[in-house]
Short mmCIF file of C-alpha atoms in Angstrom, two decimals:
data_model
loop_
_atom_site.label_atom_id
_atom_site.label_comp_id
_atom_site.label_asym_id
_atom_site.label_seq_id
_atom_site.Cartn_x
_atom_site.Cartn_y
_atom_site.Cartn_z
CA MET A 1 -48.65 88.23 -25.28
CA GLU A 2 -48.88 84.16 -25.20
CA GLY A 3 -48.82 82.51 -22.24
CA SER A 4 -49.43 78.85 -20.40
CA GLN A 5 -49.91 77.87 -17.26
CA ASN A 6 -49.94 73.92 -15.38
CA TYR A 7 -52.33 72.54 -13.54
CA ALA A 8 -51.73 69.52 -11.28
CA PRO A 9 -55.21 67.13 -12.37
CA VAL A 10 -58.13 65.88 -10.78
CA VAL A 11 -59.60 62.89 -10.01
CA LEU A 12 -63.27 62.84 -9.45
CA SER A 13 -64.79 58.68 -8.76
CA GLY A 14 -68.20 57.42 -7.18
CA PHE A 15 -70.29 58.35 -9.93
CA LEU A 16 -71.92 55.86 -11.83
CA LEU A 17 -72.29 56.12 -15.48
CA GLN A 18 -74.95 54.79 -17.66
CA PRO A 19 -73.46 54.15 -21.31
CA GLY A 20 -74.80 56.97 -23.29
CA GLU A 21 -74.81 58.81 -20.34
CA ILE A 22 -73.99 62.73 -20.11
CA LYS A 23 -73.60 63.88 -16.58
CA ASP A 24 -72.99 67.34 -15.39
CA MET A 25 -69.38 67.47 -13.07
CA GLY A 26 -70.65 70.72 -11.86
CA VAL A 27 -67.96 73.15 -11.26
CA VAL A 28 -64.58 71.48 -10.75
CA GLY A 29 -61.45 73.76 -8.81
CA LEU A 30 -58.02 73.53 -11.00
CA ASN A 31 -54.81 74.23 -8.32
CA GLN A 32 -51.39 75.31 -10.32
CA GLY A 33 -50.00 72.66 -10.59
CA GLN A 34 -46.12 71.30 -12.02
CA SER A 35 -44.43 68.15 -12.40
CA LEU A 36 -41.75 66.51 -10.15
CA THR A 37 -40.25 63.45 -12.31
CA GLY A 38 -37.14 61.85 -12.47
CA VAL A 39 -35.32 58.27 -13.75
CA ILE A 40 -35.39 55.68 -11.58
CA ARG A 41 -32.71 52.62 -11.54
CA SER A 42 -30.84 49.33 -10.16
CA THR A 43 -27.60 49.89 -7.74
CA ALA A 44 -26.93 46.21 -8.95
CA THR A 45 -27.20 47.00 -12.39
CA GLY A 46 -27.40 50.83 -13.03
CA ALA A 47 -30.42 49.68 -15.25
CA ALA A 48 -34.03 51.88 -15.18
CA LEU A 49 -37.05 49.96 -13.29
CA GLY A 50 -40.11 49.57 -14.78
CA GLY A 51 -42.97 49.50 -12.20
CA ILE A 52 -41.65 51.38 -9.14
CA LYS A 53 -44.30 53.65 -7.33
CA VAL A 54 -43.39 56.61 -6.57
CA LYS A 55 -45.29 59.06 -3.88
CA ALA A 56 -44.73 62.46 -2.59
CA LYS A 57 -46.78 64.19 0.33
CA PRO A 58 -47.06 68.00 1.19
CA THR A 59 -43.86 69.09 3.59
CA PHE A 60 -46.21 70.88 5.51
CA GLY A 61 -49.55 70.91 6.02
CA TYR A 62 -52.46 69.13 4.07
CA VAL A 63 -50.92 65.95 4.99
CA SER A 64 -54.05 64.01 4.27
CA MET A 65 -53.23 65.47 0.21
CA ASN A 66 -50.70 62.08 -1.48
CA VAL A 67 -50.41 61.87 -5.00
CA GLU A 68 -49.03 58.81 -6.86
CA THR A 69 -48.12 57.12 -10.00
CA MET A 70 -45.38 54.50 -11.01
CA THR A 71 -42.58 54.35 -13.18
CA ASN A 72 -43.02 53.45 -16.94
CA PRO A 73 -40.38 50.57 -18.68
CA SER A 74 -37.88 53.28 -18.92
CA GLY A 75 -37.63 54.01 -14.90
CA ARG A 76 -39.14 57.77 -15.98
CA TYR A 77 -41.93 59.10 -13.79
CA THR A 78 -44.21 62.13 -13.70
CA LEU A 79 -45.74 63.75 -10.48
CA TRP A 80 -48.14 66.51 -10.84
CA VAL A 81 -47.94 68.31 -7.67
CA SER A 82 -50.31 71.43 -6.80
CA THR A 83 -47.86 74.49 -6.19
CA SER A 84 -50.95 76.33 -5.12
CA VAL A 85 -51.12 73.69 -1.70
CA SER A 86 -47.51 74.10 -0.67
CA ASN A 87 -44.22 73.69 -3.12
CA GLN A 88 -41.83 71.77 -1.15
CA PHE A 89 -42.64 67.71 -1.11
CA ASP A 90 -41.25 65.25 0.52
CA VAL A 91 -41.15 61.76 -2.40
CA THR A 92 -40.42 58.39 -1.86
CA ALA A 93 -39.26 56.07 -4.41
CA ALA A 94 -40.71 51.94 -3.64
CA PRO A 95 -42.67 52.17 -1.06
CA ARG A 96 -43.66 48.72 0.94
CA GLU A 97 -47.06 48.44 -1.65
CA GLY A 98 -44.81 49.62 -4.70
CA ASN A 99 -41.50 48.24 -4.80
CA LEU A 100 -41.96 45.46 -7.16
CA ALA A 101 -40.07 46.15 -10.38
CA SER A 102 -40.28 45.04 -13.63
CA ASP A 103 -37.12 43.41 -13.31
CA GLY A 104 -39.02 41.24 -10.69
CA MET A 105 -37.06 41.71 -8.24
CA ARG A 106 -38.44 43.57 -4.85
CA TYR A 107 -36.10 47.57 -3.99
CA GLY A 108 -35.82 49.64 -1.12
CA GLU A 109 -37.29 52.21 0.19
CA ARG A 110 -35.66 55.85 -0.86
CA GLY A 111 -37.06 59.13 -0.04
CA SER A 112 -36.02 62.45 -0.28
CA ARG A 113 -37.50 65.41 2.40
CA GLY A 114 -39.03 68.82 1.45
CA VAL A 115 -38.01 68.93 -2.59
CA MET A 116 -38.61 72.51 -3.99
CA VAL A 117 -40.60 71.86 -6.96
CA SER A 118 -38.94 73.10 -9.74
CA THR A 119 -38.00 71.83 -13.22
CA ASP A 120 -34.38 69.72 -11.84
CA PRO A 121 -35.13 66.17 -12.16
CA LEU A 122 -35.12 63.54 -8.84
CA ASN A 123 -33.25 60.50 -9.80
CA PHE A 124 -33.61 57.80 -7.31
CA ASP A 125 -30.95 54.46 -6.59
CA LEU A 126 -32.54 51.75 -5.52
CA ARG A 127 -31.20 48.65 -3.73
CA PRO A 128 -32.36 45.59 -4.26
CA LEU A 129 -33.50 43.40 -1.32
CA LEU A 130 -31.71 39.51 -1.39
CA TYR A 131 -34.70 38.40 1.06
CA ALA A 132 -38.22 39.21 1.37
CA VAL A 133 -40.55 37.70 4.66
CA THR A 134 -44.57 37.79 3.57
CA GLY A 135 -47.73 36.34 5.02
CA TYR A 136 -51.04 36.67 6.64
CA VAL A 137 -51.97 36.88 10.08
CA VAL A 138 -54.59 35.86 11.32
CA ALA A 139 -55.89 33.80 15.15
CA ALA A 140 -55.53 30.69 15.70
CA ASP A 141 -59.80 30.55 16.76
CA SER A 142 -60.65 32.56 13.60
CA ASP A 143 -62.78 30.48 11.24
CA THR A 144 -64.76 30.81 14.61
CA GLY A 145 -65.16 33.96 14.89
CA GLY A 146 -61.49 34.57 17.42
CA GLY A 147 -59.71 37.78 17.07
CA LEU A 148 -55.97 39.07 17.31
CA SER A 149 -54.78 39.58 20.52
CA TYR A 150 -51.07 39.81 22.31
CA PRO A 151 -50.14 36.26 23.62
CA PHE A 152 -47.97 36.91 26.98
CA GLY A 153 -47.01 39.14 29.85
CA ASP A 154 -49.16 41.59 31.30
CA LYS A 155 -50.64 43.31 28.05
CA LYS A 156 -52.04 39.53 27.43
CA GLY A 157 -55.43 39.57 25.68
CA TYR A 158 -55.29 43.17 24.20
CA PRO A 159 -55.87 44.01 20.84
CA ALA A 160 -52.97 43.58 18.31
CA ALA A 161 -50.57 41.52 16.64
CA ALA A 162 -46.78 39.92 17.44
CA ILE A 163 -44.78 39.03 15.34
CA PHE A 164 -41.42 37.47 15.45
CA LEU A 165 -38.02 37.05 12.87
#
């Protein structure tokens, strides 16, 4: 009898190796896993979007666990999730920090909650953003060590930053 099992990838970090060095990482636990796959396209052109970030986190529990990937030039993505952690995930395509596609356009975030882990593709159609506001928030006296603070009202001086558009 033959069979197979998929496992979610594990990333180990914080190790500094010298050329030719071999280091025993000990026992690395693997969890059963499966891939969530799909294609991301533009609503404006129907073209596949490369370079878009896709993130997933368990719908219930283990809130600090996040899985992410980027779409390839054909707009395809594969997220390896651990089915031993959860069989439902909240999936987000084009979050703010990953919405610049290979076509040079930024796209609006789109999500799907409670996605059951299955072999069915989860595709997203994203709308291009017509405008973007970017910049930095700094204190007027940042060169002298001043911090950010709320500028007026009964909260004046409270540590915060206010941006009005």
